[in-house]
Amino acid sequence: MTSPAATKIRVLIAKPGLDGHDRGAKVVARALRDGGCEVIYTGIRQTPQMIAEAALQEDVDVVGLSILSGAHLELFPRIVAELKNRGVDDVVLFCGGIIPEEDTKALEDLGFKAIFRPGTNTQDIVKFVYENVTK
Amino acid sequence: MDDLVERFLRGERRALSRVITRVENATPEGREYVRQLFPHSGKAHIIGITGGAGSGKSTLTGALAAEYRKRGKTVGIVAVDPSSPFTQGAILGDRIRMQDLALDEGVYMRSMASRGALGGLAPTIDDVVAVMDAFGFDYVLIETVGAGQDEVEIAGTALTTILVNNPGTGDDIQAMKAGIIEIADVLVVNKADHPGADVLVSQLQALLSLAPPGSRRPEIVKTTAVRGEGLDKLADAIEQHRQWLESSGTIDQCRNDDARHQVLSIARAILLERIRAATPEADLQALVERVASRDLDPHTAAEELAAAVSS
């Protein structure tokens, strides 16, 4: 058994924008919890500033964004900029939801290390988090 | 590392975040930060907010912080949610109820997992609260894990403890039981727009009238936190309690008790670490097996372990 105060991976799962469907975000949050992470879940309709501020205050290692509205190329660059504004430049970014293949390159260029689309095995997301956080 | 302390003392929030992480993980570095920052603590008023799961603690905490902001005060919030006993993972969801404060520079909110601690708090809560206090917030609000009847540890960390009750959750015998109700400095009846709120208030009043003469009677405040109602009265009741703590000299006793409790619990942890370090795993396992097979009682086994470091 790990020591109770042992270092834990902290993950922020956030839903930017106006779509209110957070089933996917909750499934991912739950899978990461079961994978032993501490998951901060902030609920729906978060602005880029709110997400960046939560990442700063919670000192997370990973930020996962869930989006279904199609506004990812609008919102994600603003989130990355807000994170940078606050000096939060060392978090691992991933995203999931309805994200067309042709946007993959743009999101990778923004710094997203993975895009998880519908049908992803949640264990792959847990594995991704553990492989990409160096503690 | 000193750079981080410097940035912390200049009021940089990112530095506060980084320090809390190290303190929460109880790393040697984290302990060093506590050593350096502890002398700056002791100025904030520390408020504990406890009550059952779903009683409205998070919403009330957010609404109380908003009330303090109206009064021009700054607020640090630590909200604890439970860790899984099996995977040690956790869902920390208290920010959901505090959205209105998300971008207020006078508020800093941190979620903590309970990481196996009992009593509705986290193992390093005292250190994290001291660090927030040292950062210079006027108030530090601690929201506990949803508490049942016996999670009284919060009173050892907070100066003013608020117990959140709801209408329709049991008769007056529930409230007469010993335990959590005894630690309340202010009793809140939250969701006061629900039926039965006034009945609960009179039950609590009747209960308090049975308190021994000379003891301070906690004030009862009705709130509907989700609509921001009653928070001015709650903040006033907290202020009255704070003034009473100071004028009666009870605050010195509180600080003394809290310090004693903290020092002893850290000493206990250090001794346990030493015992673990002095005992090879194979020896521990052999001892454990003898207890499991009823060949040895647990007290004698523990005495044997402790003997390894007592000489």
Coordinates of C-alpha atoms in Angstrom, one line a residue:
Chain A
M1 CA 0.0 0.0 0.0
T2 CA 1.3 3.5 -0.8
S3 CA 1.9 5.9 2.0
P4 CA -1.2 8.1 2.5
A5 CA 0.6 11.3 1.9
A6 CA 2.5 10.0 -1.1
T7 CA 2.8 12.1 -4.2
K8 CA -0.3 11.9 -6.4
I9 CA -0.9 12.8 -10.0
R10 CA -3.4 15.7 -10.0
V11 CA -5.5 16.1 -13.1
L12 CA -8.0 18.9 -14.0
I13 CA -10.9 17.7 -16.2
A14 CA -12.6 20.8 -17.7
K15 CA -15.4 21.5 -20.1
P16 CA -14.9 24.7 -22.0
G17 CA -17.7 26.4 -23.9
L18 CA -21.4 26.1 -24.1
D19 CA -22.2 22.5 -24.7
G20 CA -23.7 21.0 -21.5
H21 CA -23.1 17.3 -22.1
D22 CA -20.5 16.2 -19.6
R23 CA -21.0 12.4 -19.7
G24 CA -17.7 11.9 -21.4
A25 CA -15.8 14.2 -19.1
K26 CA -17.3 12.4 -16.1
V27 CA -16.4 8.9 -17.5
V28 CA -12.8 10.1 -18.0
A29 CA -12.7 11.6 -14.5
R30 CA -14.0 8.4 -13.0
A31 CA -11.5 6.3 -14.9
L32 CA -8.6 8.4 -13.7
R33 CA -9.9 8.3 -10.2
D34 CA -10.0 4.5 -10.4
G35 CA -6.5 4.7 -11.8
G36 CA -5.3 6.4 -8.6
C37 CA -5.2 10.0 -9.7
E38 CA -6.7 13.0 -7.9
V39 CA -9.1 14.5 -10.3
I40 CA -10.4 18.0 -10.0
Y41 CA -13.7 18.3 -11.9
T42 CA -15.0 21.8 -12.4
G43 CA -18.3 21.2 -14.2
I44 CA -19.6 22.6 -17.4
R45 CA -19.5 26.0 -19.2
Q46 CA -16.0 27.0 -18.1
T47 CA -14.3 30.0 -19.7
P48 CA -10.6 29.8 -20.8
Q49 CA -9.8 32.1 -17.8
M50 CA -11.6 29.9 -15.3
I51 CA -9.8 26.8 -16.6
A52 CA -6.4 28.4 -16.5
E53 CA -7.0 29.8 -13.0
A54 CA -8.2 26.4 -11.7
A55 CA -5.1 24.8 -13.2
L56 CA -2.9 27.3 -11.4
Q57 CA -4.6 27.2 -8.0
E58 CA -4.8 23.4 -8.0
D59 CA -1.2 23.0 -9.3
V60 CA -2.3 20.1 -11.5
D61 CA 0.1 18.0 -13.6
V62 CA -2.4 17.4 -16.4
V63 CA -5.3 19.3 -18.0
G64 CA -7.8 17.3 -19.9
L65 CA -10.4 19.2 -22.0
S66 CA -13.7 17.7 -23.1
I67 CA -15.6 19.4 -26.0
L68 CA -18.4 18.4 -28.2
S69 CA -19.5 21.8 -29.6
G70 CA -17.0 22.1 -32.4
A71 CA -15.5 25.3 -30.9
H72 CA -12.2 23.7 -30.0
L73 CA -10.1 25.7 -32.5
E74 CA -11.7 28.8 -31.0
L75 CA -11.4 28.0 -27.3
F76 CA -8.3 25.8 -27.0
P77 CA -5.8 28.4 -28.2
R78 CA -7.3 30.9 -25.7
I79 CA -6.9 28.3 -22.9
V80 CA -3.3 27.7 -23.8
A81 CA -2.7 31.5 -23.9
E82 CA -4.4 32.0 -20.5
L83 CA -2.2 29.2 -19.0
K84 CA 0.9 30.8 -20.4
N85 CA -0.2 34.2 -19.0
R86 CA -0.2 32.7 -15.6
G87 CA 3.2 31.0 -16.0
V88 CA 1.5 27.5 -16.1
D89 CA 3.8 26.2 -18.8
D90 CA 4.6 22.7 -17.7
V91 CA 1.2 20.9 -17.6
V92 CA 0.5 17.9 -19.9
L93 CA -2.5 18.8 -22.1
F94 CA -4.9 16.3 -23.7
C95 CA -8.4 16.6 -25.1
G96 CA -11.3 14.5 -26.1
G97 CA -14.8 14.7 -27.6
I98 CA -16.0 15.4 -31.1
I99 CA -12.8 16.6 -32.8
P100 CA -12.4 16.1 -36.6
E101 CA -9.3 14.3 -37.8
E102 CA -8.2 17.3 -39.9
D103 CA -7.8 19.4 -36.7
T104 CA -5.3 17.0 -35.2
K105 CA -2.2 18.9 -36.5
A106 CA -3.5 22.3 -35.3
L107 CA -4.1 20.9 -31.8
E108 CA -0.7 19.1 -31.7
D109 CA 1.0 22.4 -32.6
L110 CA -0.8 24.0 -29.7
G111 CA 0.8 21.5 -27.4
F112 CA -1.9 18.8 -27.0
K113 CA -0.2 15.5 -26.5
A114 CA -3.2 13.3 -27.2
I115 CA -6.7 13.5 -28.6
F116 CA -9.2 10.9 -27.4
R117 CA -12.2 10.4 -29.6
P118 CA -15.4 8.5 -29.0
G119 CA -14.7 4.7 -28.5
T120 CA -11.4 5.3 -26.7
N121 CA -10.7 2.7 -24.0
T122 CA -10.5 4.6 -20.8
Q123 CA -7.5 2.6 -19.7
D124 CA -5.6 4.1 -22.6
I125 CA -6.3 7.5 -21.1
V126 CA -5.0 6.4 -17.7
K127 CA -1.9 4.9 -19.3
F128 CA -1.3 8.1 -21.2
V129 CA -1.4 10.1 -18.0
Y130 CA 1.0 7.9 -16.2
E131 CA 3.4 7.8 -19.1
N132 CA 3.4 11.5 -19.6
V133 CA 3.7 12.8 -16.0
T134 CA 7.2 12.6 -14.6
K135 CA 7.2 12.8 -10.8
Chain B
M1 CA 13.9 26.8 -3.5
D2 CA 14.6 30.0 -1.7
D3 CA 13.4 31.6 -4.9
L4 CA 10.0 30.0 -4.4
V5 CA 9.8 31.3 -0.8
E6 CA 10.7 34.8 -2.0
R7 CA 8.0 34.7 -4.7
F8 CA 5.6 33.3 -2.1
L9 CA 6.3 36.2 0.2
R10 CA 5.9 38.7 -2.6
G11 CA 2.3 37.3 -3.0
E12 CA 2.7 35.3 -6.2
R13 CA -0.2 32.8 -6.4
R14 CA 1.7 30.3 -8.5
A15 CA 4.4 30.1 -5.8
L16 CA 1.6 29.5 -3.2
S17 CA 0.3 26.6 -5.4
R18 CA 3.7 25.1 -5.8
V19 CA 4.5 25.3 -2.0
I20 CA 1.1 23.7 -1.1
T21 CA 1.8 20.8 -3.4
R22 CA 5.1 20.0 -1.8
V23 CA 3.7 20.5 1.7
E24 CA 0.7 18.3 0.8
N25 CA 3.1 15.6 -0.4
A26 CA 5.0 15.8 2.8
T27 CA 8.4 15.9 1.0
P28 CA 11.5 17.0 2.9
E29 CA 11.4 20.1 0.7
G30 CA 7.8 20.7 1.9
R31 CA 8.7 20.4 5.5
E32 CA 11.5 23.0 4.9
Y33 CA 8.9 25.4 3.4
V34 CA 6.7 24.9 6.5
R35 CA 9.7 25.8 8.7
Q36 CA 10.4 28.9 6.8
L37 CA 6.8 30.1 6.4
F38 CA 5.4 29.1 9.8
P39 CA 6.6 32.3 11.5
H40 CA 4.5 34.3 9.0
S41 CA 1.3 32.5 10.0
G42 CA -1.0 33.1 13.0
K43 CA -2.8 36.1 11.6
A44 CA -5.7 34.7 9.6
H45 CA -9.0 33.7 11.3
I46 CA -9.4 29.9 10.5
I47 CA -12.9 28.8 10.0
G48 CA -14.0 25.1 9.7
I49 CA -17.1 24.2 7.9
T50 CA -18.5 20.7 8.5
G51 CA -21.7 18.8 8.1
G52 CA -23.2 15.8 6.4
A53 CA -22.7 14.9 2.7
G54 CA -25.1 17.1 0.7
S55 CA -25.8 19.5 3.5
G56 CA -24.6 22.4 1.4
K57 CA -21.1 22.9 2.8
S58 CA -19.5 23.7 -0.6
T59 CA -22.2 26.2 -1.6
L60 CA -22.1 27.7 1.9
T61 CA -18.3 28.0 1.8
G62 CA -18.5 29.8 -1.5
A63 CA -21.3 32.1 -0.4
L64 CA -19.4 32.9 2.9
A65 CA -16.3 33.7 0.9
A66 CA -18.4 36.0 -1.3
E67 CA -19.7 37.8 1.8
Y68 CA -16.1 38.4 3.0
R69 CA -15.2 39.8 -0.4
K70 CA -18.1 42.2 0.0
R71 CA -16.6 43.2 3.3
G72 CA -13.2 43.8 1.5
K73 CA -11.5 40.8 3.0
T74 CA -9.3 38.2 1.2
V75 CA -10.1 34.5 1.5
G76 CA -8.2 31.2 1.2
I77 CA -10.3 28.1 0.9
V78 CA -9.2 24.5 1.4
A79 CA -11.9 21.9 0.5
V80 CA -11.3 18.3 1.3
D81 CA -13.0 15.4 -0.5
P82 CA -12.5 11.7 0.2
S83 CA -9.8 9.5 -1.4
S84 CA -10.7 6.0 -2.5
P85 CA -9.5 3.5 0.2
F86 CA -8.8 1.0 -2.7
T87 CA -7.1 3.0 -5.4
Q88 CA -6.2 6.2 -3.4
G89 CA -7.7 8.1 -6.3
A90 CA -10.2 10.9 -5.7
I91 CA -12.7 13.2 -7.4
L92 CA -12.4 16.7 -6.1
G93 CA -15.6 18.5 -7.0
D94 CA -15.9 21.4 -4.7
R95 CA -15.0 24.0 -7.2
I96 CA -18.2 23.3 -9.0
R97 CA -20.1 25.1 -6.3
M98 CA -17.8 28.0 -6.1
Q99 CA -17.8 29.2 -9.7
D100 CA -18.6 32.8 -8.9
L101 CA -15.3 33.2 -7.2
A102 CA -13.3 31.6 -9.9
L103 CA -11.7 34.8 -11.2
D104 CA -11.6 36.8 -8.1
E105 CA -8.1 37.8 -7.2
G106 CA -8.9 38.0 -3.5
V107 CA -9.9 34.4 -3.3
Y108 CA -7.7 31.3 -3.7
M109 CA -9.3 27.9 -3.6
R110 CA -7.5 24.6 -3.3
S111 CA -9.0 21.1 -3.3
M112 CA -7.4 18.4 -1.2
A113 CA -8.0 14.6 -1.1
S114 CA -8.3 13.0 2.4
R115 CA -5.4 10.5 1.5
G116 CA -6.4 8.1 4.2
A117 CA -6.8 10.5 7.1
L118 CA -9.7 10.0 9.4
G119 CA -11.9 12.8 10.8
G120 CA -12.9 14.5 7.5
L121 CA -9.6 16.2 6.9
A122 CA -6.3 15.4 5.1
P123 CA -3.0 14.3 6.7
T124 CA -1.2 17.6 6.0
I125 CA -4.2 19.9 6.6
D126 CA -2.5 21.8 9.4
D127 CA 0.6 22.5 7.4
V128 CA -1.5 23.6 4.3
V129 CA -3.6 25.9 6.4
A130 CA -0.5 27.4 8.0
V131 CA 0.9 28.1 4.6
M132 CA -2.3 29.8 3.4
D133 CA -2.3 31.8 6.6
A134 CA 1.3 32.8 6.0
F135 CA 0.3 34.0 2.5
G136 CA -1.7 36.7 4.1
F137 CA -5.4 35.8 3.6
D138 CA -7.7 37.5 6.2
Y139 CA -9.7 34.3 6.4
V140 CA -8.9 30.7 5.7
L141 CA -12.0 28.5 5.2
I142 CA -11.7 24.7 5.6
E143 CA -14.4 22.6 4.2
T144 CA -14.4 19.0 5.5
V145 CA -15.3 15.8 3.9
G146 CA -19.0 15.1 4.4
A147 CA -19.1 14.3 8.1
G148 CA -21.3 12.0 10.2
Q149 CA -21.7 12.1 13.9
D150 CA -18.1 11.8 15.1
E151 CA -15.7 13.7 12.8
V152 CA -14.6 16.3 15.3
E153 CA -11.0 16.8 14.2
I154 CA -11.9 20.0 12.5
A155 CA -12.3 21.8 15.8
G156 CA -8.6 21.1 16.5
T157 CA -7.6 23.0 13.3
A158 CA -10.1 25.8 13.1
L159 CA -10.7 28.6 15.5
T160 CA -14.4 28.9 14.7
T161 CA -16.2 25.7 13.7
I162 CA -19.5 25.9 11.8
L163 CA -21.8 22.9 11.7
V164 CA -24.2 22.8 8.8
N165 CA -27.5 21.2 9.5
N166 CA -30.6 20.7 7.2
P167 CA -34.3 20.5 7.9
G168 CA -35.8 17.0 7.7
T169 CA -32.7 15.0 8.7
G170 CA -33.7 13.5 12.0
D171 CA -35.5 14.3 15.2
D172 CA -34.1 16.1 18.2
I173 CA -32.6 12.9 19.7
Q174 CA -30.1 13.0 16.8
A175 CA -29.0 16.4 17.9
M176 CA -28.8 15.3 21.6
K177 CA -26.2 12.7 20.9
A178 CA -22.6 13.4 21.8
G179 CA -20.0 14.1 19.1
I180 CA -20.0 16.5 16.3
I181 CA -22.7 18.8 17.6
E182 CA -20.6 19.6 20.7
I183 CA -17.8 21.2 18.6
A184 CA -20.0 23.7 16.9
D185 CA -19.3 27.4 17.6
V186 CA -22.0 28.4 15.1
L187 CA -24.9 26.2 14.1
V188 CA -26.2 26.8 10.6
V189 CA -29.6 25.6 9.4
N190 CA -28.9 25.6 5.7
K191 CA -31.6 25.1 3.0
A192 CA -33.8 27.2 5.3
D193 CA -36.3 27.6 2.4
H194 CA -37.2 23.9 2.9
P195 CA -40.1 22.8 5.1
G196 CA -39.1 22.2 8.7
A197 CA -36.4 24.8 9.0
D198 CA -38.1 26.6 11.9
V199 CA -38.8 23.3 13.7
L200 CA -35.1 22.4 13.4
V201 CA -34.1 25.9 14.8
S202 CA -36.4 25.4 17.8
Q203 CA -35.1 21.9 18.4
L204 CA -31.6 23.2 18.3
Q205 CA -32.5 26.0 20.7
A206 CA -34.1 23.6 23.1
L207 CA -31.0 21.5 22.9
L208 CA -28.7 24.4 23.6
S209 CA -30.7 25.4 26.6
L210 CA -29.7 22.2 28.2
A211 CA -26.0 23.2 28.0
P212 CA -24.2 23.5 31.3
P213 CA -24.4 27.0 32.8
G214 CA -21.4 29.2 32.0
S215 CA -20.6 27.6 28.7
R216 CA -20.9 29.7 25.6
R217 CA -24.0 29.0 23.6
P218 CA -23.4 28.7 19.8
E219 CA -25.6 31.1 17.8
I220 CA -28.0 29.5 15.3
V221 CA -28.1 31.0 11.9
K222 CA -30.6 30.2 9.1
T223 CA -29.1 30.3 5.5
T224 CA -30.2 29.5 2.0
A225 CA -26.7 29.5 0.7
V226 CA -27.6 28.7 -2.9
R227 CA -29.5 32.1 -3.0
G228 CA -26.9 33.9 -0.9
E229 CA -29.4 34.4 1.9
G230 CA -28.4 34.7 5.6
L231 CA -24.7 35.0 4.9
D232 CA -24.4 38.5 6.4
K233 CA -25.8 37.1 9.7
L234 CA -23.4 34.1 9.5
A235 CA -20.4 36.3 9.0
D236 CA -21.6 38.5 12.0
A237 CA -22.0 35.4 14.1
I238 CA -18.5 34.3 13.2
E239 CA -17.2 37.7 14.1
Q240 CA -18.9 37.6 17.5
H241 CA -17.4 34.2 18.2
R242 CA -14.0 35.6 17.2
Q243 CA -14.4 38.5 19.6
W244 CA -15.5 36.2 22.3
L245 CA -12.4 34.0 21.7
E246 CA -10.2 37.1 22.1
S247 CA -12.0 38.9 25.0
S248 CA -12.3 35.7 27.1
G249 CA -8.7 34.6 26.4
T250 CA -10.0 31.4 25.0
I251 CA -8.0 32.0 21.9
D252 CA -4.7 31.4 23.7
Q253 CA -6.1 28.1 25.1
C254 CA -7.2 27.1 21.5
R255 CA -3.8 27.9 20.0
N256 CA -2.1 26.0 22.8
D257 CA -4.3 22.9 22.4
D258 CA -3.9 23.0 18.7
A259 CA -0.2 23.3 18.9
R260 CA 0.0 20.4 21.4
H261 CA -2.1 18.2 19.3
Q262 CA -0.1 19.0 16.2
V263 CA 3.3 18.5 17.8
L264 CA 2.2 15.2 19.3
S265 CA 0.8 13.9 16.1
I266 CA 3.9 14.8 14.1
A267 CA 6.0 13.1 16.9
R268 CA 3.9 10.0 16.5
A269 CA 4.5 10.0 12.8
I270 CA 8.2 10.4 13.2
L271 CA 8.4 7.5 15.7
L272 CA 6.4 5.3 13.4
E273 CA 8.8 6.2 10.5
R274 CA 11.8 5.3 12.8
I275 CA 10.2 2.0 13.8
R276 CA 9.6 1.2 10.1
A277 CA 13.2 2.1 9.2
A278 CA 14.6 0.0 12.1
T279 CA 12.5 -3.0 11.3
P280 CA 13.4 -5.2 8.2
E281 CA 10.2 -6.0 6.3
A282 CA 10.8 -9.7 6.8
D283 CA 10.8 -9.2 10.6
L284 CA 7.6 -7.2 10.5
Q285 CA 6.0 -9.8 8.3
A286 CA 7.0 -12.6 10.7
L287 CA 5.5 -10.7 13.6
V288 CA 2.3 -9.9 11.7
E289 CA 1.9 -13.6 10.8
R290 CA 2.2 -14.6 14.4
V291 CA -0.6 -12.2 15.3
A292 CA -2.7 -13.3 12.4
S293 CA -2.4 -16.9 13.5
R294 CA -3.2 -16.0 17.1
D295 CA 0.2 -17.1 18.2
L296 CA 0.9 -13.6 19.6
D297 CA -1.4 -10.7 20.7
P298 CA -1.1 -7.4 18.9
H299 CA 0.0 -5.5 22.0
T300 CA 3.0 -7.6 22.6
A301 CA 3.9 -7.5 18.9
A302 CA 3.7 -3.7 18.9
E303 CA 5.9 -3.6 22.1
E304 CA 8.5 -5.6 20.3
L305 CA 8.5 -3.3 17.4
A306 CA 8.7 -0.2 19.6
A307 CA 11.6 -1.7 21.5
A308 CA 13.7 -1.6 18.4
V309 CA 13.9 2.2 18.7
S310 CA 13.4 2.8 22.4
S311 CA 17.0 2.1 23.5

